[in-house]
PDB file of C-alpha atoms in Angstrom:
ATOM      1  CA  MET U1359     -78.209   8.301  -2.986  1.00  0.00           C
ATOM      2  CA  LYS U1360     -81.335   6.559  -1.686  1.00  0.00           C
ATOM      3  CA  VAL U1361     -81.094   4.613   1.567  1.00  0.00           C
ATOM      4  CA  ALA U1362     -83.606   2.032   2.809  1.00  0.00           C
ATOM      5  CA  VAL U1363     -83.696   1.825   6.626  1.00  0.00           C
ATOM      6  CA  LEU U1364     -85.327  -1.317   8.001  1.00  0.00           C
ATOM      7  CA  ARG U1365     -87.670  -1.286  10.942  1.00  0.00           C
ATOM      8  CA  PHE U1366     -88.553  -4.284  13.115  1.00  0.00           C
ATOM      9  CA  PRO U1367     -90.629  -4.368  16.295  1.00  0.00           C
ATOM     10  CA  GLY U1368     -88.068  -3.174  18.838  1.00  0.00           C
ATOM     11  CA  THR U1369     -85.819  -1.233  16.462  1.00  0.00           C
ATOM     12  CA  ASN U1370     -84.914   2.118  18.050  1.00  0.00           C
ATOM     13  CA  CYS U1371     -82.108   3.679  15.970  1.00  0.00           C
ATOM     14  CA  GLU U1372     -84.039   4.090  12.713  1.00  0.00           C
ATOM     15  CA  PHE U1373     -84.624   7.845  13.083  1.00  0.00           C
ATOM     16  CA  ASP U1374     -81.025   8.583  14.059  1.00  0.00           C
ATOM     17  CA  THR U1375     -79.933   6.582  11.038  1.00  0.00           C
ATOM     18  CA  GLN U1376     -82.284   8.499   8.747  1.00  0.00           C
ATOM     19  CA  TYR U1377     -81.058  11.770  10.254  1.00  0.00           C
ATOM     20  CA  ALA U1378     -77.422  10.810   9.633  1.00  0.00           C
ATOM     21  CA  PHE U1379     -77.895   9.959   5.960  1.00  0.00           C
ATOM     22  CA  GLU U1380     -80.147  12.977   5.373  1.00  0.00           C
ATOM     23  CA  LYS U1381     -77.497  15.199   6.941  1.00  0.00           C
ATOM     24  CA  LEU U1382     -75.135  13.795   4.321  1.00  0.00           C
ATOM     25  CA  GLY U1383     -77.608  14.868   1.591  1.00  0.00           C
ATOM     26  CA  HIS U1384     -79.236  11.511   0.868  1.00  0.00           C
ATOM     27  CA  SER U1385     -82.870  10.506   0.795  1.00  0.00           C
ATOM     28  CA  THR U1386     -84.097   7.779   3.105  1.00  0.00           C
ATOM     29  CA  GLU U1387     -87.105   5.539   3.380  1.00  0.00           C
ATOM     30  CA  LEU U1388     -88.235   3.417   6.311  1.00  0.00           C
ATOM     31  CA  VAL U1389     -89.104  -0.166   5.396  1.00  0.00           C
ATOM     32  CA  TRP U1390     -91.387  -2.197   7.650  1.00  0.00           C
ATOM     33  CA  HIS U1391     -90.261  -5.743   8.470  1.00  0.00           C
ATOM     34  CA  GLU U1392     -93.391  -7.276   6.962  1.00  0.00           C
ATOM     35  CA  ASP U1393     -92.698  -5.782   3.533  1.00  0.00           C
ATOM     36  CA  GLU U1394     -91.663  -8.436   1.058  1.00  0.00           C
ATOM     37  CA  THR U1395     -89.839  -6.084  -1.270  1.00  0.00           C
ATOM     38  CA  LEU U1396     -87.377  -3.220  -0.900  1.00  0.00           C
ATOM     39  CA  PRO U1397     -88.098   0.225  -2.399  1.00  0.00           C
ATOM     40  CA  GLU U1398     -86.970   0.648  -6.024  1.00  0.00           C
ATOM     41  CA  ASN U1399     -83.677   2.298  -7.012  1.00  0.00           C
ATOM     42  CA  ILE U1400     -82.045   2.122  -3.628  1.00  0.00           C
ATOM     43  CA  ASP U1401     -78.261   2.338  -3.213  1.00  0.00           C
ATOM     44  CA  LEU U1402     -77.947   1.022   0.331  1.00  0.00           C
ATOM     45  CA  VAL U1403     -79.925  -0.959   2.899  1.00  0.00           C
ATOM     46  CA  VAL U1404     -79.238  -0.170   6.567  1.00  0.00           C
ATOM     47  CA  VAL U1405     -80.304  -2.572   9.296  1.00  0.00           C
ATOM     48  CA  PRO U1406     -80.279  -0.204  12.301  1.00  0.00           C
ATOM     49  CA  GLY U1407     -79.747  -0.800  15.992  1.00  0.00           C
ATOM     50  CA  GLY U1408     -82.260  -1.615  18.685  1.00  0.00           C
ATOM     51  CA  PHE U1409     -83.718  -4.689  20.309  1.00  0.00           C
ATOM     52  CA  SER U1410     -85.675  -6.429  17.561  1.00  0.00           C
ATOM     53  CA  TYR U1411     -88.163  -8.900  19.088  1.00  0.00           C
ATOM     54  CA  GLY U1412     -86.832  -8.036  22.549  1.00  0.00           C
ATOM     55  CA  ASP U1413     -83.589  -9.928  21.823  1.00  0.00           C
ATOM     56  CA  TYR U1414     -85.578 -13.089  22.632  1.00  0.00           C
ATOM     57  CA  LEU U1415     -83.852 -16.450  22.025  1.00  0.00           C
ATOM     58  CA  ARG U1416     -80.699 -14.705  20.687  1.00  0.00           C
ATOM     59  CA  SER U1417     -80.233 -11.115  19.509  1.00  0.00           C
ATOM     60  CA  GLY U1418     -81.336 -10.938  15.884  1.00  0.00           C
ATOM     61  CA  SER U1419     -82.405 -14.587  15.664  1.00  0.00           C
ATOM     62  CA  ILE U1420     -86.089 -13.892  15.097  1.00  0.00           C
ATOM     63  CA  ALA U1421     -85.808 -10.704  13.036  1.00  0.00           C
ATOM     64  CA  ARG U1422     -83.676 -12.538  10.532  1.00  0.00           C
ATOM     65  CA  PHE U1423     -86.765 -14.533   9.442  1.00  0.00           C
ATOM     66  CA  SER U1424     -88.864 -11.422   8.789  1.00  0.00           C
ATOM     67  CA  PRO U1425     -90.281 -11.215   5.268  1.00  0.00           C
ATOM     68  CA  VAL U1426     -88.119  -8.179   4.472  1.00  0.00           C
ATOM     69  CA  MET U1427     -84.938 -10.147   5.209  1.00  0.00           C
ATOM     70  CA  LYS U1428     -85.612 -12.435   2.232  1.00  0.00           C
ATOM     71  CA  ALA U1429     -85.559  -9.325   0.027  1.00  0.00           C
ATOM     72  CA  VAL U1430     -82.394  -8.098   1.769  1.00  0.00           C
ATOM     73  CA  THR U1431     -80.679 -11.457   1.210  1.00  0.00           C
ATOM     74  CA  SER U1432     -81.532 -11.401  -2.517  1.00  0.00           C
ATOM     75  CA  TYR U1433     -80.380  -7.774  -2.711  1.00  0.00           C
ATOM     76  CA  ALA U1434     -77.068  -8.617  -1.033  1.00  0.00           C
ATOM     77  CA  ASN U1435     -76.540 -11.714  -3.192  1.00  0.00           C
ATOM     78  CA  GLU U1436     -76.935  -9.530  -6.280  1.00  0.00           C
ATOM     79  CA  GLY U1437     -74.166  -7.246  -5.002  1.00  0.00           C
ATOM     80  CA  GLY U1438     -76.332  -4.596  -3.287  1.00  0.00           C
ATOM     81  CA  LYS U1439     -74.713  -2.819  -0.349  1.00  0.00           C
ATOM     82  CA  VAL U1440     -75.997  -3.594   3.155  1.00  0.00           C
ATOM     83  CA  LEU U1441     -74.880  -2.071   6.461  1.00  0.00           C
ATOM     84  CA  GLY U1442     -75.834  -3.531   9.849  1.00  0.00           C
ATOM     85  CA  ILE U1443     -75.286  -1.408  12.960  1.00  0.00           C
ATOM     86  CA  CYS U1444     -75.383  -3.036  16.418  1.00  0.00           C
ATOM     87  CA  ASN U1445     -78.585  -5.125  16.422  1.00  0.00           C
ATOM     88  CA  GLY U1446     -78.370  -4.883  12.622  1.00  0.00           C
ATOM     89  CA  PHE U1447     -74.939  -6.554  12.781  1.00  0.00           C
ATOM     90  CA  GLN U1448     -76.419  -9.303  14.963  1.00  0.00           C
ATOM     91  CA  ILE U1449     -79.281  -9.824  12.498  1.00  0.00           C
ATOM     92  CA  LEU U1450     -76.867 -10.071   9.537  1.00  0.00           C
ATOM     93  CA  THR U1451     -74.688 -12.682  11.302  1.00  0.00           C
ATOM     94  CA  GLU U1452     -77.803 -14.671  12.269  1.00  0.00           C
ATOM     95  CA  ALA U1453     -78.921 -14.481   8.644  1.00  0.00           C
ATOM     96  CA  GLY U1454     -75.574 -15.839   7.500  1.00  0.00           C
ATOM     97  CA  LEU U1455     -74.849 -12.700   5.444  1.00  0.00           C
ATOM     98  CA  LEU U1456     -71.834 -11.987   7.658  1.00  0.00           C
ATOM     99  CA  PRO U1457     -69.438 -14.478   9.277  1.00  0.00           C
ATOM    100  CA  GLY U1458     -69.193 -15.217  13.017  1.00  0.00           C
ATOM    101  CA  ALA U1459     -71.667 -14.624  15.837  1.00  0.00           C
ATOM    102  CA  LEU U1460     -72.188 -12.096  18.644  1.00  0.00           C
ATOM    103  CA  LYS U1461     -72.289 -13.451  22.194  1.00  0.00           C
ATOM    104  CA  ARG U1462     -73.008 -11.876  25.569  1.00  0.00           C
ATOM    105  CA  ASN U1463     -70.270  -9.411  26.645  1.00  0.00           C
ATOM    106  CA  ASN U1464     -67.613 -11.106  28.742  1.00  0.00           C
ATOM    107  CA  ASN U1465     -68.372  -8.953  31.795  1.00  0.00           C
ATOM    108  CA  LEU U1466     -72.140  -9.578  31.335  1.00  0.00           C
ATOM    109  CA  HIS U1467     -72.778  -5.819  31.438  1.00  0.00           C
ATOM    110  CA  PHE U1468     -74.571  -3.617  28.959  1.00  0.00           C
ATOM    111  CA  ILE U1469     -71.695  -1.354  27.867  1.00  0.00           C
ATOM    112  CA  SER U1470     -72.645   2.190  26.852  1.00  0.00           C
ATOM    113  CA  LYS U1471     -69.832   4.682  26.280  1.00  0.00           C
ATOM    114  CA  HIS U1472     -67.655   6.440  23.732  1.00  0.00           C
ATOM    115  CA  GLN U1473     -65.020   4.021  22.443  1.00  0.00           C
ATOM    116  CA  LYS U1474     -61.914   4.435  20.284  1.00  0.00           C
ATOM    117  CA  LEU U1475     -61.807   2.245  17.195  1.00  0.00           C
ATOM    118  CA  CYS U1476     -58.869   1.519  14.917  1.00  0.00           C
ATOM    119  CA  VAL U1477     -59.560   1.275  11.171  1.00  0.00           C
ATOM    120  CA  ILE U1478     -58.056  -2.023  10.050  1.00  0.00           C
ATOM    121  CA  ASN U1479     -59.105  -2.026   6.415  1.00  0.00           C
ATOM    122  CA  ASN U1480     -60.364   0.862   4.273  1.00  0.00           C
ATOM    123  CA  ASP U1481     -60.311  -0.916   0.934  1.00  0.00           C
ATOM    124  CA  ASN U1482     -64.072  -1.192   0.757  1.00  0.00           C
ATOM    125  CA  ALA U1483     -67.236   0.777   0.000  1.00  0.00           C
ATOM    126  CA  PHE U1484     -67.765   1.652   3.676  1.00  0.00           C
ATOM    127  CA  LEU U1485     -64.527   2.934   5.214  1.00  0.00           C
ATOM    128  CA  ASN U1486     -62.868   4.384   2.087  1.00  0.00           C
ATOM    129  CA  LYS U1487     -63.032   7.940   3.530  1.00  0.00           C
ATOM    130  CA  CYS U1488     -61.013   6.792   6.573  1.00  0.00           C
ATOM    131  CA  GLU U1489     -57.321   5.948   6.713  1.00  0.00           C
ATOM    132  CA  THR U1490     -56.008   2.503   7.677  1.00  0.00           C
ATOM    133  CA  GLY U1491     -54.656   2.759  11.212  1.00  0.00           C
ATOM    134  CA  GLU U1492     -56.737   5.863  11.928  1.00  0.00           C
ATOM    135  CA  VAL U1493     -58.375   6.018  15.359  1.00  0.00           C
ATOM    136  CA  LEU U1494     -62.061   6.997  15.478  1.00  0.00           C
ATOM    137  CA  ASN U1495     -64.216   7.913  18.461  1.00  0.00           C
ATOM    138  CA  ILE U1496     -67.653   6.280  18.208  1.00  0.00           C
ATOM    139  CA  PRO U1497     -70.242   5.374  20.850  1.00  0.00           C
ATOM    140  CA  ILE U1498     -70.998   1.737  21.650  1.00  0.00           C
ATOM    141  CA  ALA U1499     -74.144   0.514  23.408  1.00  0.00           C
ATOM    142  CA  HIS U1500     -74.644  -3.251  23.586  1.00  0.00           C
ATOM    143  CA  ALA U1501     -74.914  -6.316  25.799  1.00  0.00           C
ATOM    144  CA  ASP U1502     -74.263  -8.884  23.050  1.00  0.00           C
ATOM    145  CA  GLY U1503     -71.270  -7.504  21.173  1.00  0.00           C
ATOM    146  CA  ASN U1504     -68.710 -10.185  21.924  1.00  0.00           C
ATOM    147  CA  PHE U1505     -67.727 -11.237  18.397  1.00  0.00           C
ATOM    148  CA  TYR U1506     -66.839 -14.920  18.055  1.00  0.00           C
ATOM    149  CA  ILE U1507     -65.398 -16.807  15.117  1.00  0.00           C
ATOM    150  CA  ASP U1508     -63.303 -19.995  15.173  1.00  0.00           C
ATOM    151  CA  ASP U1509     -59.571 -19.955  14.395  1.00  0.00           C
ATOM    152  CA  ALA U1510     -59.972 -21.024  10.773  1.00  0.00           C
ATOM    153  CA  GLY U1511     -62.641 -18.355  10.270  1.00  0.00           C
ATOM    154  CA  LEU U1512     -60.441 -15.697  11.830  1.00  0.00           C
ATOM    155  CA  LYS U1513     -57.505 -16.568   9.582  1.00  0.00           C
ATOM    156  CA  ASN U1514     -59.818 -16.330   6.609  1.00  0.00           C
ATOM    157  CA  LEU U1515     -61.102 -12.887   7.683  1.00  0.00           C
ATOM    158  CA  GLU U1516     -57.519 -11.648   8.086  1.00  0.00           C
ATOM    159  CA  ALA U1517     -56.350 -13.074   4.758  1.00  0.00           C
ATOM    160  CA  LYS U1518     -59.242 -11.530   2.848  1.00  0.00           C
ATOM    161  CA  GLY U1519     -59.169  -8.118   4.496  1.00  0.00           C
ATOM    162  CA  GLN U1520     -62.608  -8.565   6.021  1.00  0.00           C
ATOM    163  CA  ILE U1521     -61.791  -7.130   9.440  1.00  0.00           C
ATOM    164  CA  LEU U1522     -62.938  -3.502   9.311  1.00  0.00           C
ATOM    165  CA  LEU U1523     -62.497  -2.183  12.850  1.00  0.00           C
ATOM    166  CA  ARG U1524     -61.013  -3.145  16.207  1.00  0.00           C
ATOM    167  CA  TYR U1525     -61.660  -1.651  19.660  1.00  0.00           C
ATOM    168  CA  SER U1526     -58.474   0.221  20.504  1.00  0.00           C
ATOM    169  CA  ASP U1527     -56.812   2.807  22.694  1.00  0.00           C
ATOM    170  CA  GLU U1528     -56.077   6.280  21.345  1.00  0.00           C
ATOM    171  CA  ASP U1529     -52.869   4.990  19.726  1.00  0.00           C
ATOM    172  CA  GLY U1530     -54.708   2.296  17.783  1.00  0.00           C
ATOM    173  CA  LYS U1531     -53.536  -0.581  19.976  1.00  0.00           C
ATOM    174  CA  PRO U1532     -56.276  -3.213  20.435  1.00  0.00           C
ATOM    175  CA  VAL U1533     -58.041  -3.230  23.819  1.00  0.00           C
ATOM    176  CA  VAL U1534     -60.466  -5.696  25.396  1.00  0.00           C
ATOM    177  CA  VAL U1535     -63.905  -4.087  25.608  1.00  0.00           C
ATOM    178  CA  ASN U1536     -66.407  -6.937  25.479  1.00  0.00           C
ATOM    179  CA  GLY U1537     -64.327 -10.074  24.867  1.00  0.00           C
ATOM    180  CA  SER U1538     -64.476 -10.031  21.042  1.00  0.00           C
ATOM    181  CA  VAL U1539     -61.963 -12.281  19.276  1.00  0.00           C
ATOM    182  CA  THR U1540     -58.881 -10.081  18.626  1.00  0.00           C
ATOM    183  CA  SER U1541     -60.995  -7.051  19.680  1.00  0.00           C
ATOM    184  CA  ILE U1542     -63.008  -7.096  16.430  1.00  0.00           C
ATOM    185  CA  ALA U1543     -65.700  -4.385  16.298  1.00  0.00           C
ATOM    186  CA  GLY U1544     -66.745  -4.718  12.656  1.00  0.00           C
ATOM    187  CA  VAL U1545     -66.401  -7.050   9.671  1.00  0.00           C
ATOM    188  CA  CYS U1546     -67.569  -7.408   6.085  1.00  0.00           C
ATOM    189  CA  ASN U1547     -68.399 -10.372   3.888  1.00  0.00           C
ATOM    190  CA  GLU U1548     -65.926 -11.764   1.369  1.00  0.00           C
ATOM    191  CA  ALA U1549     -67.548  -9.917  -1.534  1.00  0.00           C
ATOM    192  CA  LYS U1550     -67.221  -6.683   0.484  1.00  0.00           C
ATOM    193  CA  ASN U1551     -70.787  -5.511  -0.032  1.00  0.00           C
ATOM    194  CA  VAL U1552     -72.226  -6.451   3.372  1.00  0.00           C
ATOM    195  CA  PHE U1553     -70.875  -4.612   6.414  1.00  0.00           C
ATOM    196  CA  GLY U1554     -71.546  -4.961  10.123  1.00  0.00           C
ATOM    197  CA  LEU U1555     -70.300  -3.197  13.230  1.00  0.00           C
ATOM    198  CA  MET U1556     -71.344  -2.944  16.877  1.00  0.00           C
ATOM    199  CA  PRO U1557     -70.473   0.792  17.342  1.00  0.00           C
ATOM    200  CA  HIS U1558     -73.013   3.466  16.341  1.00  0.00           C
ATOM    201  CA  PRO U1559     -71.632   5.901  13.708  1.00  0.00           C
ATOM    202  CA  GLU U1560     -75.097   7.515  13.500  1.00  0.00           C
ATOM    203  CA  ARG U1561     -74.594   8.725  17.093  1.00  0.00           C
ATOM    204  CA  ALA U1562     -71.349  10.558  16.253  1.00  0.00           C
ATOM    205  CA  LEU U1563     -72.451  13.376  13.971  1.00  0.00           C
ATOM    206  CA  GLU U1564     -71.725  16.537  15.973  1.00  0.00           C
ATOM    207  CA  ALA U1565     -68.408  17.609  17.534  1.00  0.00           C
ATOM    208  CA  LEU U1566     -70.471  19.398  20.191  1.00  0.00           C
ATOM    209  CA  LEU U1567     -71.895  16.033  21.278  1.00  0.00           C
ATOM    210  CA  GLY U1568     -68.506  14.310  21.538  1.00  0.00           C
ATOM    211  CA  SER U1569     -67.541  13.235  18.047  1.00  0.00           C
ATOM    212  CA  GLU U1570     -68.329  13.700  14.379  1.00  0.00           C
ATOM    213  CA  ASP U1571     -66.274  10.721  13.241  1.00  0.00           C
ATOM    214  CA  GLY U1572     -69.454   8.832  12.381  1.00  0.00           C
ATOM    215  CA  LEU U1573     -70.202  11.258   9.555  1.00  0.00           C
ATOM    216  CA  ARG U1574     -66.939  10.419   7.829  1.00  0.00           C
ATOM    217  CA  MET U1575     -67.582   6.699   8.192  1.00  0.00           C
ATOM    218  CA  LEU U1576     -71.053   6.909   6.658  1.00  0.00           C
ATOM    219  CA  LYS U1577     -69.799   9.249   3.941  1.00  0.00           C
ATOM    220  CA  GLY U1578     -67.923   6.256   2.513  1.00  0.00           C
ATOM    221  CA  PHE U1579     -71.123   5.122   0.848  1.00  0.00           C
ATOM    222  CA  ASP U1580     -71.400   8.411  -1.114  1.00  0.00           C
ATOM    223  CA  ASP U1581     -69.628   7.177  -4.236  1.00  0.00           C
TER     224      ASP U1581
ATOM    225  CA  MET X1337     -95.010 -35.890  22.244  1.00  0.00           C
ATOM    226  CA  THR X1338     -92.761 -33.540  24.116  1.00  0.00           C
ATOM    227  CA  ALA X1339     -89.312 -32.533  22.970  1.00  0.00           C
ATOM    228  CA  ILE X1340     -86.787 -31.176  25.444  1.00  0.00           C
ATOM    229  CA  VAL X1341     -84.044 -29.219  23.719  1.00  0.00           C
ATOM    230  CA  ASN X1342     -80.944 -28.151  25.607  1.00  0.00           C
ATOM    231  CA  VAL X1343     -78.786 -25.462  24.013  1.00  0.00           C
ATOM    232  CA  PHE X1344     -75.291 -24.709  25.306  1.00  0.00           C
ATOM    233  CA  LEU X1345     -72.296 -22.759  24.090  1.00  0.00           C
ATOM    234  CA  LYS X1346     -69.811 -25.099  22.415  1.00  0.00           C
ATOM    235  CA  GLU X1347     -66.825 -26.468  24.311  1.00  0.00           C
ATOM    236  CA  GLY X1348     -64.032 -23.979  23.818  1.00  0.00           C
ATOM    237  CA  VAL X1349     -66.393 -21.012  23.475  1.00  0.00           C
ATOM    238  CA  LEU X1350     -66.108 -18.990  26.669  1.00  0.00           C
ATOM    239  CA  ASP X1351     -69.389 -18.929  28.608  1.00  0.00           C
ATOM    240  CA  PRO X1352     -69.318 -15.653  30.564  1.00  0.00           C
ATOM    241  CA  GLN X1353     -72.520 -16.448  32.525  1.00  0.00           C
ATOM    242  CA  GLY X1354     -71.199 -19.855  33.547  1.00  0.00           C
ATOM    243  CA  LYS X1355     -67.925 -18.255  34.591  1.00  0.00           C
ATOM    244  CA  ALA X1356     -69.717 -15.639  36.722  1.00  0.00           C
ATOM    245  CA  ALA X1357     -71.853 -18.305  38.398  1.00  0.00           C
ATOM    246  CA  HIS X1358     -68.752 -20.448  38.989  1.00  0.00           C
ATOM    247  CA  HIS X1359     -67.053 -17.489  40.646  1.00  0.00           C
ATOM    248  CA  ALA X1360     -70.112 -16.862  42.844  1.00  0.00           C
ATOM    249  CA  LEU X1361     -70.185 -20.542  43.935  1.00  0.00           C
ATOM    250  CA  ASP X1362     -66.500 -20.303  44.849  1.00  0.00           C
ATOM    251  CA  SER X1363     -67.234 -17.157  46.865  1.00  0.00           C
ATOM    252  CA  LEU X1364     -69.981 -19.028  48.721  1.00  0.00           C
ATOM    253  CA  ASN X1365     -67.436 -21.685  49.720  1.00  0.00           C
ATOM    254  CA  PHE X1366     -68.860 -24.509  47.589  1.00  0.00           C
ATOM    255  CA  ALA X1367     -65.652 -26.462  47.218  1.00  0.00           C
ATOM    256  CA  GLY X1368     -64.661 -28.612  44.267  1.00  0.00           C
ATOM    257  CA  VAL X1369     -66.630 -26.925  41.493  1.00  0.00           C
ATOM    258  CA  GLU X1370     -64.639 -27.636  38.330  1.00  0.00           C
ATOM    259  CA  ASP X1371     -66.743 -25.920  35.709  1.00  0.00           C
ATOM    260  CA  VAL X1372     -70.171 -24.290  35.350  1.00  0.00           C
ATOM    261  CA  ARG X1373     -71.948 -23.855  32.049  1.00  0.00           C
ATOM    262  CA  ILE X1374     -75.248 -22.070  31.595  1.00  0.00           C
ATOM    263  CA  GLY X1375     -77.521 -22.863  28.688  1.00  0.00           C
ATOM    264  CA  LYS X1376     -81.207 -22.804  27.938  1.00  0.00           C
ATOM    265  CA  GLN X1377     -83.897 -25.433  27.846  1.00  0.00           C
ATOM    266  CA  ILE X1378     -86.683 -25.258  25.306  1.00  0.00           C
ATOM    267  CA  ILE X1379     -89.721 -27.503  25.786  1.00  0.00           C
ATOM    268  CA  ILE X1380     -91.833 -28.144  22.711  1.00  0.00           C
ATOM    269  CA  LYS X1381     -95.171 -29.938  22.652  1.00  0.00           C
ATOM    270  CA  LEU X1382     -95.690 -31.703  19.345  1.00  0.00           C
ATOM    271  CA  GLU X1383     -98.677 -33.244  17.578  1.00  0.00           C
ATOM    272  CA  GLU X1384     -96.421 -35.873  16.004  1.00  0.00           C
ATOM    273  CA  GLU X1385     -96.688 -39.304  17.672  1.00  0.00           C
ATOM    274  CA  ASP X1386     -93.814 -41.042  15.901  1.00  0.00           C
ATOM    275  CA  LYS X1387     -90.631 -40.599  17.927  1.00  0.00           C
ATOM    276  CA  ALA X1388     -88.221 -40.742  14.983  1.00  0.00           C
ATOM    277  CA  LYS X1389     -90.265 -38.247  12.964  1.00  0.00           C
ATOM    278  CA  ALA X1390     -90.526 -35.942  15.965  1.00  0.00           C
ATOM    279  CA  TYR X1391     -86.765 -36.085  16.410  1.00  0.00           C
ATOM    280  CA  THR X1392     -86.146 -35.208  12.753  1.00  0.00           C
ATOM    281  CA  GLU X1393     -88.579 -32.325  12.956  1.00  0.00           C
ATOM    282  CA  VAL X1394     -87.027 -30.902  16.149  1.00  0.00           C
ATOM    283  CA  LYS X1395     -83.516 -31.277  14.745  1.00  0.00           C
ATOM    284  CA  GLU X1396     -84.611 -29.145  11.803  1.00  0.00           C
ATOM    285  CA  MET X1397     -86.006 -26.554  14.249  1.00  0.00           C
ATOM    286  CA  CYS X1398     -82.664 -26.480  16.096  1.00  0.00           C
ATOM    287  CA  GLU X1399     -80.602 -26.066  12.943  1.00  0.00           C
ATOM    288  CA  THR X1400     -82.920 -23.364  11.596  1.00  0.00           C
ATOM    289  CA  LEU X1401     -83.770 -21.270  14.638  1.00  0.00           C
ATOM    290  CA  LEU X1402     -83.309 -22.649  18.135  1.00  0.00           C
ATOM    291  CA  ALA X1403     -79.491 -22.877  18.118  1.00  0.00           C
ATOM    292  CA  ASN X1404     -76.822 -20.805  16.416  1.00  0.00           C
ATOM    293  CA  THR X1405     -74.451 -23.578  15.412  1.00  0.00           C
ATOM    294  CA  VAL X1406     -71.583 -21.115  14.964  1.00  0.00           C
ATOM    295  CA  ILE X1407     -71.359 -20.878  18.777  1.00  0.00           C
ATOM    296  CA  GLU X1408     -73.861 -23.378  20.197  1.00  0.00           C
ATOM    297  CA  ASP X1409     -74.428 -27.141  20.487  1.00  0.00           C
ATOM    298  CA  TYR X1410     -77.813 -28.677  21.205  1.00  0.00           C
ATOM    299  CA  SER X1411     -79.237 -31.959  22.435  1.00  0.00           C
ATOM    300  CA  ILE X1412     -82.738 -33.307  21.904  1.00  0.00           C
ATOM    301  CA  GLU X1413     -84.751 -35.613  24.126  1.00  0.00           C
ATOM    302  CA  ILE X1414     -88.133 -36.857  22.922  1.00  0.00           C
ATOM    303  CA  ASN X1415     -90.666 -38.146  25.470  1.00  0.00           C
TER     304      ASN X1415
END
């Protein structure tokens, strides 16, 4: 598999993301935000974490107008798979490729810690190597991770199986971490080819460093 | 002309910064504060001299970039 990893001014998780996919046996290529096209024959685009454009105005609001995002939008609209992690998730919601928006955490703090997540839906190209109801241990690190969607939007996400992950305790019961609507940590689009989550699976690759659950999550894209 | 754009979280969308400031005002014994909301103000200097055209242009800017209408409302004042 060939993975394109985007890079904006302020991105800082691109090398970890490359490392993760290379560890899984895939080839990766960094793509600069000014590029107007994506590399040929790619199987996945990853919009990695960081602080694109210093999070000015709103997190992800400026990056989403980068030339490369036009190519990503076309790629996604043709059914190509796109994964946004943390700032990448914010960029994809700002771009309208994913529903909802990410606001400032309710406690106004930057939250950086290992967090349990409950898999809500595995019937998709991302979490198919995980079990529904399974609890994963993945680091989070964000100030603007408070997922918001209105009631009608939430019902729609639930009905269409678009909620991927919720912040939970070790038994899978939802917990309030940042104020997200129903503790949502990750969602996908209706066509289930665009995925976004605030937690960082690329930081959970070694049991020695706390968790290797991230490997299994990212392995979902293997097929 | 100058456009003054105010962007605030929509009614019903919890404003954590406003809530924290409200709490701080209460702690400082400022009585009778019912609600505090924190937004941002964006001041734009424009070449356009027609007020209506300036308004239309700034509205487009708000819808495209300056506000995220999923969570935010905006108001525009043209001077």
